[in-house]
Coordinates of C-alpha atoms in Angstrom, one line a residue:
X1 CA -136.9 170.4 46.2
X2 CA -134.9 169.8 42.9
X3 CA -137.7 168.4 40.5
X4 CA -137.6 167.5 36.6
X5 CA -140.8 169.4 34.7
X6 CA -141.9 168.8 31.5
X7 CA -143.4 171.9 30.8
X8 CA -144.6 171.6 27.6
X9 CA -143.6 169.0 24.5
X10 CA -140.4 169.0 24.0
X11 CA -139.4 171.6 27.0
X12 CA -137.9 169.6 29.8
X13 CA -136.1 171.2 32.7
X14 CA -135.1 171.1 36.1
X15 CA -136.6 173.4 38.4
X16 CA -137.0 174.5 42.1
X17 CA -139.8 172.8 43.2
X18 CA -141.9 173.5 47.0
X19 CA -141.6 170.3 48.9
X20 CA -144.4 168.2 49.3
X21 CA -145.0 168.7 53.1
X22 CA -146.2 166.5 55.8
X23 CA -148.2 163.7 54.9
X24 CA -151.9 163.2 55.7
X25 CA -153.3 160.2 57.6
X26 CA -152.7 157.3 55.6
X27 CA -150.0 158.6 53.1
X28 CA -146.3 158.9 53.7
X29 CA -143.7 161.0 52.6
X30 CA -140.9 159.4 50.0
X31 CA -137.5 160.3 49.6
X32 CA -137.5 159.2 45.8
X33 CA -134.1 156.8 45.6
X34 CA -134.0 155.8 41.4
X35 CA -136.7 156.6 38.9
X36 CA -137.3 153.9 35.4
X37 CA -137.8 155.9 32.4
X38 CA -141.2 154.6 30.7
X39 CA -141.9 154.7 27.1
X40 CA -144.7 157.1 28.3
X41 CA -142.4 159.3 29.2
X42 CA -140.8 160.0 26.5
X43 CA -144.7 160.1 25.0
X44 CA -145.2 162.5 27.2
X45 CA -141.9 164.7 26.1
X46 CA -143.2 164.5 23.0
X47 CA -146.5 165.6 22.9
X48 CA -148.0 162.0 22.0
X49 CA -149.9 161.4 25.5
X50 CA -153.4 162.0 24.5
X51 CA -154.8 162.7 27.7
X52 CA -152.4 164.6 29.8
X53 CA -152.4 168.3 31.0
X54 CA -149.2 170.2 31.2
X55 CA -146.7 170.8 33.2
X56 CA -146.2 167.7 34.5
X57 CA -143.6 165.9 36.7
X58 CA -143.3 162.5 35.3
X59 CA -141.9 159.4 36.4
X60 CA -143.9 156.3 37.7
X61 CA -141.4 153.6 37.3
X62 CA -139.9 154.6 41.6
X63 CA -138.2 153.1 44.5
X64 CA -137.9 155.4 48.0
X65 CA -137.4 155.3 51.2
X66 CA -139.9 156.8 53.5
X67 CA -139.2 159.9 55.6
X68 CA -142.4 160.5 57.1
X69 CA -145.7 159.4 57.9
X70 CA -149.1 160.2 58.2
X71 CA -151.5 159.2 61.0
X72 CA -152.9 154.7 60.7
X73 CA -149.8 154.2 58.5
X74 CA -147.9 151.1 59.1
X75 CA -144.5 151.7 58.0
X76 CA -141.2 152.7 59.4
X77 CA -139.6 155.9 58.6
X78 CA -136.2 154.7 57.0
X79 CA -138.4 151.6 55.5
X80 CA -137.0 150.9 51.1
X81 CA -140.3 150.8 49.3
X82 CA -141.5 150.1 46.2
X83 CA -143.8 152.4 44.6
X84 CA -147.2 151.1 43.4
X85 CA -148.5 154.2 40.7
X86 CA -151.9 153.8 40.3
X87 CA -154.0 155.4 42.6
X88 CA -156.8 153.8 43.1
X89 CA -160.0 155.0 44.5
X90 CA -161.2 152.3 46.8
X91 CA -165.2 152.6 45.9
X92 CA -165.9 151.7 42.1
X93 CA -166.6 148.4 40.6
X94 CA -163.2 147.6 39.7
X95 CA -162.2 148.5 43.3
X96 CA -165.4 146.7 44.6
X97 CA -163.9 143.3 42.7
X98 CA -160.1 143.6 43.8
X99 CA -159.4 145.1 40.1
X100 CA -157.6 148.8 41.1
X101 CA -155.2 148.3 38.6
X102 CA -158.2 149.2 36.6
X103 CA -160.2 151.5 38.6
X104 CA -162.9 153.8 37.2
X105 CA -161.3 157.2 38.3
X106 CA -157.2 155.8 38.6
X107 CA -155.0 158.4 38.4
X108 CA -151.5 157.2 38.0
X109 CA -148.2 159.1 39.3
X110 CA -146.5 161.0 36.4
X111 CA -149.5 160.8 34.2
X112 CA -152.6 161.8 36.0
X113 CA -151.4 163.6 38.5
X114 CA -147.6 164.8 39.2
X115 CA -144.9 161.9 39.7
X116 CA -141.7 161.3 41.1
X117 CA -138.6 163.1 39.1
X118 CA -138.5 164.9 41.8
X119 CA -136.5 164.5 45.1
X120 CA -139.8 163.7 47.5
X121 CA -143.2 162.8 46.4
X122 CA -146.2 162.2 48.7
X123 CA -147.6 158.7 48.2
X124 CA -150.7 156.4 49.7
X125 CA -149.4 154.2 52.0
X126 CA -150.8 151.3 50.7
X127 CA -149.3 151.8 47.6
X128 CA -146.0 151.3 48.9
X129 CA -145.0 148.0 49.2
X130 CA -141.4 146.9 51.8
X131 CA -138.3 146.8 49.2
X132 CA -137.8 143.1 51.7
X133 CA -134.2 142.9 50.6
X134 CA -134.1 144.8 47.2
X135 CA -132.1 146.9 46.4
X136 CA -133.5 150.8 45.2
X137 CA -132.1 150.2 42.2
X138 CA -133.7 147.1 41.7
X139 CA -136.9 147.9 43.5
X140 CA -137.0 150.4 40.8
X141 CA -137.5 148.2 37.9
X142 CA -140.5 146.3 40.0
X143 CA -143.5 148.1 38.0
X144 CA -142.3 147.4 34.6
X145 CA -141.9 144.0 34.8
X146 CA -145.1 143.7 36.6
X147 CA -146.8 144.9 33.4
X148 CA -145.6 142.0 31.5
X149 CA -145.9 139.3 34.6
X150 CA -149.9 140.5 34.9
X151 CA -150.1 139.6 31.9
X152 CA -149.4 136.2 31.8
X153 CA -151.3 135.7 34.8
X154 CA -153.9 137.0 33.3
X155 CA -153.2 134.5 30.3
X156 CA -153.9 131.7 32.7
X157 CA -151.8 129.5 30.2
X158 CA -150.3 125.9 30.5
X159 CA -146.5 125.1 31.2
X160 CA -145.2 124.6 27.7
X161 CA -147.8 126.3 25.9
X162 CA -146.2 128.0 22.9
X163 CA -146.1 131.1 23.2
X164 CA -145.3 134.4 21.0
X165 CA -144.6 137.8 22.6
X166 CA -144.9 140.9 19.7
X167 CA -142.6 143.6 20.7
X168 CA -139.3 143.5 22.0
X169 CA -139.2 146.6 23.8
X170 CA -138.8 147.2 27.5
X171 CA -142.7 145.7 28.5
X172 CA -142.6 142.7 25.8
X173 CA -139.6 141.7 27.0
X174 CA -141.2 142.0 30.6
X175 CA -143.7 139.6 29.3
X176 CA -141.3 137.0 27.5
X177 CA -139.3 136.6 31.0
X178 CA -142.0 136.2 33.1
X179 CA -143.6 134.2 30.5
X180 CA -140.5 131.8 30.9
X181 CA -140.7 131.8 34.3
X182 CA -144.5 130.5 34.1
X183 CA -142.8 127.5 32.3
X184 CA -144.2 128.8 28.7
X185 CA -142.1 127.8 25.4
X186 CA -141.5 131.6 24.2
X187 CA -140.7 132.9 21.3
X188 CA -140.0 136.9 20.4
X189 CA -141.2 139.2 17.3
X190 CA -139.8 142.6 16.5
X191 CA -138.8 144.7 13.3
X192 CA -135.5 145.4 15.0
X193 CA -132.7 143.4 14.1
X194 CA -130.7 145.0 16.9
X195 CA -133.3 144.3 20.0
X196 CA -134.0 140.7 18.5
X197 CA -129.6 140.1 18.5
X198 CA -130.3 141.0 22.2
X199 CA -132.9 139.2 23.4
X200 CA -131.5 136.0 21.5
X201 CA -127.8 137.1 22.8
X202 CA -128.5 137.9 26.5
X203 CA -131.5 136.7 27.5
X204 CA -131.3 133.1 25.0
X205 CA -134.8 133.4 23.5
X206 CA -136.0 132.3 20.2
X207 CA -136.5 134.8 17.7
X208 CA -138.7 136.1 14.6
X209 CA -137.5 138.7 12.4
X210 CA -140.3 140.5 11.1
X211 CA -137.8 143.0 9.0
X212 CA -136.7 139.7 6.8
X213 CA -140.3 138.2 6.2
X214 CA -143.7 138.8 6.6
X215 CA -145.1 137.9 10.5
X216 CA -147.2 135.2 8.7
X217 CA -145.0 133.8 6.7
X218 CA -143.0 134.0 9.9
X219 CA -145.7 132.1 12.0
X220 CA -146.2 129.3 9.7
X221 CA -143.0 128.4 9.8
X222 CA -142.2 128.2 13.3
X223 CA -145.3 126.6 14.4
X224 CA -145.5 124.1 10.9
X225 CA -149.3 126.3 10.2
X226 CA -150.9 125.6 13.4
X227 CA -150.0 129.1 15.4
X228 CA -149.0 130.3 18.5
X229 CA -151.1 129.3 21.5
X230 CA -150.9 132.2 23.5
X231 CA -149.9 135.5 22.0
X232 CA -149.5 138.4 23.0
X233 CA -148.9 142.0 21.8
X234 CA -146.7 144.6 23.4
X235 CA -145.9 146.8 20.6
X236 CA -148.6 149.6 21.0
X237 CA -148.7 149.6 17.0
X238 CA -152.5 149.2 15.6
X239 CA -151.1 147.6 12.6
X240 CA -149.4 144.8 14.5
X241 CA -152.5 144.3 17.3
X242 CA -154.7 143.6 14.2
X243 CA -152.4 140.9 12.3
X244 CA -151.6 139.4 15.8
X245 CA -155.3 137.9 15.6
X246 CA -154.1 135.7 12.5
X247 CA -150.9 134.4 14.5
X248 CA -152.8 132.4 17.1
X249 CA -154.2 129.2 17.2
X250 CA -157.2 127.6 17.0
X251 CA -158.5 127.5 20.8
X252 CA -155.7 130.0 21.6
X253 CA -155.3 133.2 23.3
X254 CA -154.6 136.7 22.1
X255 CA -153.5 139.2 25.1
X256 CA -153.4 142.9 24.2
X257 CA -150.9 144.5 26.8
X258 CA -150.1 147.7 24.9
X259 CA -153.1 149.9 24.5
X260 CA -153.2 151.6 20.8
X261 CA -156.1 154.7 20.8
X262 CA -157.6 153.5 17.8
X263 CA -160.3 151.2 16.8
X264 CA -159.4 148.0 16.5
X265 CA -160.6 146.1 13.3
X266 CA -160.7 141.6 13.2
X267 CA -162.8 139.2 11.3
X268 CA -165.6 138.2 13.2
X269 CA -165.6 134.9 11.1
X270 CA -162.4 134.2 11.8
X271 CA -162.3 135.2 15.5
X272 CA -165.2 132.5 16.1
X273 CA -163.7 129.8 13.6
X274 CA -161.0 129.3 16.0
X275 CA -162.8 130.0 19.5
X276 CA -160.1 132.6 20.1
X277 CA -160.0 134.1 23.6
X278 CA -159.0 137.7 23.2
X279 CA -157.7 139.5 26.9
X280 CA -156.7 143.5 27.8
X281 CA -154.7 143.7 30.6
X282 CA -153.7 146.8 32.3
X283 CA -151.2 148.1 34.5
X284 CA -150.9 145.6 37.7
X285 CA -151.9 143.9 40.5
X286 CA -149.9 143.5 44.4
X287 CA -149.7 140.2 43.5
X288 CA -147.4 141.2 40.3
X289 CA -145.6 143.5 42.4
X290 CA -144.3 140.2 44.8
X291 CA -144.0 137.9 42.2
X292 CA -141.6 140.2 40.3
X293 CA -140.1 140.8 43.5
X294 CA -139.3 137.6 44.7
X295 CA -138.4 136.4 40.9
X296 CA -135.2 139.4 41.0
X297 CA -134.6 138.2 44.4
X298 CA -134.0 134.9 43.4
X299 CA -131.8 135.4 40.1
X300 CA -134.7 134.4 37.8
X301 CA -134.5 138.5 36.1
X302 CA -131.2 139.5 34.5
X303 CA -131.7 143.4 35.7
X304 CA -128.2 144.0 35.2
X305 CA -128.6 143.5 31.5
X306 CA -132.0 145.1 31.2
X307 CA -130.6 148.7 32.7
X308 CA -128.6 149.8 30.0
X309 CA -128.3 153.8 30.5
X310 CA -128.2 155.9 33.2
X311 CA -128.6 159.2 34.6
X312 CA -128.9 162.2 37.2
X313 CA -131.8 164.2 38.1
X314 CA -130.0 167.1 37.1
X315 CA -128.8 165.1 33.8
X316 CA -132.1 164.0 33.1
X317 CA -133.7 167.3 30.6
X318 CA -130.8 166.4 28.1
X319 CA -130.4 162.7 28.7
X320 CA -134.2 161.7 28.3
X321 CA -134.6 164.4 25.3
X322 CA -131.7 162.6 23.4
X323 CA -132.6 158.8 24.3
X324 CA -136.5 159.8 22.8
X325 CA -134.7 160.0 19.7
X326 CA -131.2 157.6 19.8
X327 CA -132.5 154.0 20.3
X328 CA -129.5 152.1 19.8
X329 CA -128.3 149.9 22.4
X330 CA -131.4 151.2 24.7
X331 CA -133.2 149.0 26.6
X332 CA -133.9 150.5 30.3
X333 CA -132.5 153.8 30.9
X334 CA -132.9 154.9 34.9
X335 CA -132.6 158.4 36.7
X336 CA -130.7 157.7 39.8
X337 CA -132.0 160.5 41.9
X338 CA -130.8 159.8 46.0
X339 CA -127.8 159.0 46.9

């Protein structure tokens, strides 16, 4: 099979690949339909991931349609699926307590282990979840907005809460639709003048532009002192995790959805003053997955405007190299790999 292989930073090409085989009992066989490239990828291209082995096939954002099955697998061949990542391993604590988005030993597809630029990838069965209606393309998009919509669940806010989402990226603005959709009174931060005229433009929310003031100075004025209820970071920037605990209320809640690898530093004084509730959340849950799913089923996610570039398998080595390095007009760029 025709596979895309980062080989080492910066060396990205497509090779001949052997195909993945017949699946064991309870995994299928996935003829990989579109692929969402993930701001990890293009981590990963460049040598940033701190924890990943190369070569490596990336690609965990994935829509398929399965070819084959394994033995105590309950799904048709010629079934659309959505592809869950993270492989969980069924036996740890996190597992043990319904958490395998967070799973002791997870190894997720295109990180951990290899992932699915690539025409066929070998999958767990129950991390494939019926498309129900979607289209690939659409299915496609399913896991990154599920990062965003687990995190507001996990916020466990009020309808109307104010609310400030940090990063206007692909994953913040995840979090500021489904957000929204929770019935939450959002408001968007970012440096970037250009992804802030979007997500005012396209998507109609309010804005903060943190390249024409200071976030605090920023904060006090939209919420007259008192700060933002709920806030919460998607900018995988240390700097802006540690000034987002000074944007949120008193009795608020901060929710850290981008992971930095540094220490993060707060005042303790400060953090108890205002009986702040401070939340990780990581990757997803099934219950995401739906939720996302039934929310682009029913109109509630502008996809169309979120895909903004596309590409080929065999188009992908030059495309992804050059989109790591020209952001403009770039919000979701795909690899549409099947036909």
């Amino acid at each position: 099979m025709k596979a895309v292989v980062c080989r080492s930073p910066g060396e990205l090409v497509l090779e001949d690949r052997p195909a993945p085989g017949a699946p064991p009992a309870g995994w299928a066989l996935v003829a990989v339909s579109h692929v969402g490239i993930c701001g990890t990828d293009y981590h990963i291209f460049e040598g940033k991931h701190p924890f990943l082995a190369y070569p490596r096939i990336m690609g965990h954002e994935v829509s398929g349609t399965v070819v084959e099955t394994g033995e105590d697998v309950d799904l048709a061949v010629g079934e659309p699926v959505i592809i869950n990542p993270y492989l969980a391993c069924g036996k740890c604590i996190a597992c043990r307590h319904g958490k395998p988005n967070c799973c002791v030993r997870i190894e997720v597809l295109g990180v951990h282990r290899d992932g699915a630029m690539a025409e066929q990838i070998l999958v767990p069965a129950q991390n494939l979840y019926p498309a129900n209606g979607l289209s690939l393309a659409d299915a496609a998009a399913v896991e990154f907005l599920a990062i965003g919509a687990h995190g507001v669940r996990r916020a466990r806010a009020e309808p109307g809460a104010r609310t400030l989402v940090i990063g206007a990226g692909p994953i913040g603005l995840g979090a500021a639709l489904f957000a929204r959709i929770a019935g939450l009174d959002v408001s968007l931060l970012d440096m970037s003048t250009e992804r802030l005229d979007f997500a005012k433009g396209e998507l109609g929310f309010a804005t903060l532009d943190g390249s024409q003031k200071a976030a605090a100075e920023l904060v006090r004025e939209a919420t007259g002192g008192e700060g933002f209820d709920i806030v919460f970071d998607a900018t995988g920037n240390t700097a802006s995790v540690q000034s987002a605990f000074a944007h949120v209320a008193h009795g608020g809640t901060l929710v850290l959805v981008s992971v930095v690898k540094d220490d993060i530093v707060f005042s303790d004084p400060e953090f108890h003053k205002r009986e702040m509730t401070l939340i990780g959340s990581r990757n997803a849950l099934k219950v995401d997955f739906d939720h996302v799913a039934a929310s682009i089923r029913n109109g509630a996610v502008p996809l169309a405007k979120l895909v903004t570039h596309r590409t080929t398998l065999a188009g992908t080595p030059r495309d992804l190299a050059r989109w790591a390095h020209e952001k403009s007009g770039l919000i979701k760029a795909v690899i549409e790999v099947g036909s």
